[in-house]
Amino acid sequence: MVDVLPTISRVPGFQVAGVACGLKKNGALDFTLIVSDTPCTAAGVFTTNQVKAAPVLVDMERLKRNPDRIRAVAINAGCANACTGQQGIDNALQTARWVAERIGCAEDEVLVMSTGVIGTQLPMDKIRRGIDLAVESLSENNWETAARAIMTTDTRPKMASVNVATENGPYTVAGIAKGAGMIAPNMATMLGLLVTDAYQSPASLEVLLRQAADASFNRIVVDGDMSTNDTVLLLANGQVGVIEASAAALPDAVLSVSRKLAQNIVRDGEGATKFITVHITGAPDNETARIIANTIATSPLVKTAFFGNDANWGRIVAAAGRAGIPLQPEKLSLWITPGEEYGTRLDSLLLFEQGMPTHYSEQQAAAIMSKPAVSIYLDCGSMGNGCATVWTCDLSHEYVSINADYRS
Amino acid sequence: MVDVLPTISRVPGFQVAGVACGLKKNGALDFTLIVSDTPCTAAGVFTTNQVKAAPVLVDMERLKRNPDRIRAVAINAGCANACTGQQGIDNALQTARWVAERIGCAEDEVLVMSTGVIGTQLPMDKIRRGIDLAVESLSENNWETAARAIMTTDTRPKMASVNVATENGPYTVAGIAKGAGMIAPNMATMLGLLVTDAYQSPASLEVLLRQAADASFNRIVVDGDMSTNDTVLLLANGQVGVIEASAAALPDAVLSVSRKLAQNIVRDGEGATKFITVHITGAPDNETARIIANTIATSPLVKTAFFGNDANWGRIVAAAGRAGIPLQPEKLSLWITPGEEYGTRLDSLLLFEQGMPTHYSEQQAAAIMSKPAVSIYLDCGSMGNGCATVWTCDLSHEYVSINADYRS
């Protein structure tokens, strides 16, 4: 894996802005605009929820038709533009049209994303104001402001970037993301936008983004809910020239940025006090390993035990047992390790071996469980070579408070 | 549906006892014994968790071999006897053996159930003491004590009974149950024991119990977790004589008792402040309706919204959308109704119609949501005639507290 920076300095040819246009009641930043000086190839991955928000439907259609000439993405927070019928579609299209008029491109070269409360129409006067303010403040150096303006219940902005050296010169992959609740294995209320000045054909870009999302944004769990708006976009403006050959490192760079953003979403999960890595080995295959990992990561009993610093292997094993995957209980073994990296290292503690608890020290277990990051490693025995890693967080009082009060 | 009583007076031929033998640290009742004067036909439904506790494995085997001569059931709380290997099996068998010696029957005519913490061995000296104390206090009138002695995090005992009049005289179906957390669509940490003095062949009894459990215990959700110990047993001692013909009302009586017990489990769900009925119509078929209902009932975002008295139809619709069932979002309609019975009655409020929110009164919605029982009715449109009802509760601060502290 390459070095991932937690900031974004600039990505040649991309100008960004984050402004406040009144969508959020508290006056916080709520509108982001990203503009490329030249047309980009682009790809997107979208929510699999049957109820898709208007901007999702619009972007899916546009990327099918114009994946090689995207110029801008407009993102608003505060209103999800979901369950809004034909007027919601019209408002999404109008947003894109206004952006196109202001930056000088065709309206179908603009994509839109929305996040926030479901079921209310976009207040178009505020959107108009957001576009005007954003266009005026576009700059190559506004990435942190842009990342802040897409936040909802997030407590901090999420950014990551990678610089890749090639024989044709360096290029950058950078991304911003938002999301803190409704985070499930298939993306949930999360928005992500990645950009690069490398070049890649639309078809390759789509494969590359899908693979990266599958190993990052689709491997995180906050609460198992999946939203109507989930979208990750990747725009490539090719400003460094056509360097498809030397773009060999591009998948790795996109994956690295995606994974860092995804992990930051979990770290900032609603009410989260702990970052938890769930690693499964010895499953029949990778897909079954992933199902077992997701079942553990989604279990309220496992998540509350982590909140209580309780090395409750019984709940972990019981969650694995109900994942719907054939298991041989007498072959299960389970370790916990302090930190984000799972393992059977010296500082790992074997809690459960061949179907039964070990005589581990409760004191040592509690010491590991009280760390801000803890890893679970469950080996299913000799059933196969399937393995998977999923990241999640604990379930705290604060999660309940946030979500019992969200609309009020 | 027949009249269901919240108590059990007596069931002819069944003697029961609930005693304290030291399995619970606080000295509370923790051991229950149910003895039939004569051999019973019996059936059981068990957890589908791959990790099955020792008593589950023992009972499954015994019901396969002796479904027509069960004499007793011993139930301990405080220790689940799960993940305990061969010694756990040996201890379950020893428990049955001791009971058999004391009441005078063959050891394979005794069934066992356990609930409590996973991964510790049964303290057999205490079990022995429990058996001795229980045998001494057996009586036909001890049902409430018996129901209390199987509680773990339950706050109240769960009992129900039905008296059925037939031309051969009346008979009774009665049941006790426990369970408050780890309650998922497929039974979770719940134990149920039903008895009747009617007669039914083992094969019919099994079909009857399976159908009743499917429409009751398998329709409740507290937290989506499923335990290693779930068991529901049904014993029929036929004391009223062979009245198979007049036992036509038996399935209805068993279902009524099962449903009341199941609903009481949800009502006593860990930290629950609300009883929620989720009803789906217009799905492709009953099974898909049930999947949609379960997805809504398991969603942490839906459950926290209920805790916050928030008529957040957006989360309900989004949960339905991620259930993996094809839906036409523009045909969805959603009502809420105060009380346990869903409907489109005068006091129902239409929140969402044909894919979009209605102009409902937030005040009226909040008034309904603040009731101790609320029903959701989601119609999926004209896709089919599939319908399903599931019962659940909200997700509160108290749930997190209970489960963050359970082992300590």
Coordinates of C-alpha atoms in Angstrom, one line a residue, chain B residues 68-238:
Chain B
D68 CA -43.8 -40.4 22.8
R69 CA -42.5 -40.8 26.3
I70 CA -41.2 -37.6 27.8
R71 CA -41.7 -37.3 31.5
A72 CA -39.9 -34.1 32.6
V73 CA -38.1 -30.9 31.6
A74 CA -35.4 -29.4 33.8
I75 CA -34.5 -25.7 33.1
N76 CA -31.7 -23.8 34.6
A77 CA -31.0 -20.0 34.3
G78 CA -27.6 -18.4 34.9
C79 CA -25.5 -20.6 32.8
A80 CA -26.2 -21.4 29.1
N81 CA -24.1 -24.5 28.9
A82 CA -23.0 -23.4 25.4
C83 CA -19.5 -23.6 24.0
T84 CA -18.7 -26.1 26.7
G85 CA -17.5 -29.1 24.6
Q86 CA -17.9 -32.8 25.7
Q87 CA -18.1 -31.9 29.3
G88 CA -21.1 -29.7 28.6
I89 CA -22.9 -32.6 26.9
D90 CA -21.9 -34.9 29.9
N91 CA -23.3 -32.3 32.3
A92 CA -26.6 -32.0 30.4
L93 CA -26.9 -35.8 30.4
Q94 CA -26.1 -36.0 34.2
T95 CA -28.7 -33.4 34.9
A96 CA -31.3 -35.5 33.1
R97 CA -30.0 -38.7 34.9
W98 CA -30.4 -37.1 38.3
V99 CA -33.9 -35.9 37.5
A100 CA -34.9 -39.4 36.2
E101 CA -33.5 -41.0 39.4
R102 CA -35.5 -38.7 41.6
I103 CA -38.9 -38.9 39.8
G104 CA -38.5 -42.6 38.7
C105 CA -38.3 -42.7 34.9
A106 CA -35.7 -43.6 32.3
E107 CA -33.0 -40.9 31.9
D108 CA -33.8 -40.4 28.2
E109 CA -37.3 -39.4 29.1
V110 CA -36.0 -36.1 30.6
L111 CA -35.3 -33.0 28.5
V112 CA -33.1 -30.1 29.6
M113 CA -32.9 -26.4 28.8
S114 CA -30.3 -23.8 29.9
T115 CA -30.1 -20.0 29.6
G116 CA -27.5 -17.5 30.8
V117 CA -23.9 -16.8 30.2
I118 CA -22.1 -18.7 27.4
G119 CA -18.9 -20.6 27.9
T120 CA -18.9 -21.7 31.5
Q121 CA -19.6 -25.2 32.7
L122 CA -22.7 -26.0 34.8
P123 CA -21.8 -26.1 38.5
M124 CA -23.1 -29.6 39.0
D125 CA -23.2 -29.4 42.8
K126 CA -25.7 -26.5 42.5
I127 CA -27.7 -28.3 39.8
R128 CA -27.9 -31.4 42.1
R129 CA -29.2 -29.1 44.9
G130 CA -31.7 -27.5 42.5
I131 CA -33.1 -30.9 41.5
D132 CA -33.4 -32.0 45.1
L133 CA -35.1 -28.8 46.1
A134 CA -37.4 -28.8 43.1
V135 CA -38.5 -32.4 43.5
E136 CA -39.5 -31.6 47.1
S137 CA -41.7 -28.6 46.1
L138 CA -43.4 -30.0 43.0
S139 CA -47.0 -28.9 42.8
E140 CA -49.7 -28.3 40.2
N141 CA -50.0 -24.7 41.3
N142 CA -46.4 -23.4 41.0
W143 CA -46.5 -22.0 37.5
E144 CA -45.7 -18.5 38.3
T145 CA -42.7 -19.5 40.4
A146 CA -41.6 -21.8 37.6
A147 CA -41.9 -18.9 35.1
R148 CA -39.9 -16.6 37.4
A149 CA -37.1 -19.2 37.8
I150 CA -36.2 -19.2 34.1
M151 CA -35.8 -15.4 33.8
T152 CA -32.4 -13.8 33.1
T153 CA -32.6 -10.1 32.0
D154 CA -36.4 -10.4 31.9
T155 CA -38.1 -8.0 34.2
R156 CA -41.2 -10.1 34.6
P157 CA -42.4 -13.6 34.2
K158 CA -44.2 -14.6 31.0
M159 CA -47.2 -17.0 31.2
A160 CA -50.2 -17.6 29.2
S161 CA -53.0 -20.2 29.1
V162 CA -56.1 -21.1 27.2
N163 CA -59.0 -23.3 28.3
V164 CA -60.7 -25.2 25.5
A165 CA -64.1 -26.7 25.8
T166 CA -64.8 -29.9 23.9
E167 CA -67.6 -32.5 23.9
N168 CA -65.2 -34.8 25.9
G169 CA -64.7 -32.1 28.5
P170 CA -62.3 -29.1 28.7
Y171 CA -58.6 -29.2 28.3
T172 CA -55.9 -26.6 28.8
V173 CA -52.9 -25.3 26.8
A174 CA -50.4 -23.4 29.0
G175 CA -46.9 -22.0 28.5
I176 CA -44.1 -20.1 30.1
A177 CA -41.3 -18.3 28.3
K178 CA -38.2 -16.2 28.9
G179 CA -36.2 -13.9 26.7
A180 CA -35.5 -10.2 26.5
G181 CA -32.4 -9.7 24.4
M182 CA -30.8 -11.6 21.6
I183 CA -34.3 -11.8 20.1
A184 CA -34.3 -12.3 16.4
P185 CA -36.7 -13.5 13.8
N186 CA -35.5 -17.0 14.4
M187 CA -36.0 -17.2 18.2
A188 CA -32.8 -16.0 19.7
T189 CA -32.2 -16.4 23.5
M190 CA -35.6 -17.5 24.2
L191 CA -36.9 -20.5 26.0
G192 CA -40.5 -21.6 25.8
L193 CA -42.3 -24.5 27.3
L194 CA -45.9 -25.3 26.5
V195 CA -47.9 -28.1 28.0
T196 CA -51.4 -29.5 27.4
D197 CA -53.5 -32.3 28.8
A198 CA -54.9 -32.9 25.4
Y199 CA -53.5 -35.8 23.3
Q200 CA -51.8 -35.5 20.0
S201 CA -49.4 -37.9 18.2
P202 CA -45.8 -36.9 18.1
A203 CA -45.8 -36.3 14.4
S204 CA -48.9 -34.0 14.5
L205 CA -47.5 -32.3 17.5
E206 CA -44.3 -31.4 15.7
V207 CA -46.2 -29.9 12.7
L208 CA -48.5 -28.0 15.0
L209 CA -45.7 -26.6 17.1
R210 CA -43.7 -25.6 14.1
Q211 CA -46.6 -23.8 12.5
A212 CA -47.4 -22.0 15.8
A213 CA -43.7 -21.0 16.4
D214 CA -43.5 -19.7 12.8
A215 CA -46.4 -17.3 13.4
S216 CA -45.3 -16.3 16.9
F217 CA -41.8 -16.8 18.3
N218 CA -40.3 -16.4 14.8
R219 CA -42.1 -13.1 14.3
I220 CA -40.5 -11.1 17.0
V221 CA -37.4 -9.0 17.0
V222 CA -35.6 -7.3 19.8
D223 CA -32.1 -6.8 18.5
G224 CA -31.7 -9.2 15.6
D225 CA -29.3 -11.5 17.4
M226 CA -30.0 -15.2 17.7
S227 CA -28.7 -17.4 20.5
T228 CA -27.1 -20.8 20.9
N229 CA -29.9 -22.0 23.2
D230 CA -33.3 -21.1 21.7
T231 CA -35.8 -23.8 22.3
V232 CA -39.5 -24.1 22.5
L233 CA -40.9 -27.4 23.7
L234 CA -44.5 -28.7 23.7
L235 CA -45.6 -31.6 25.9
A236 CA -49.0 -33.3 25.6
N237 CA -49.8 -35.8 28.4
G238 CA -53.3 -36.7 27.0

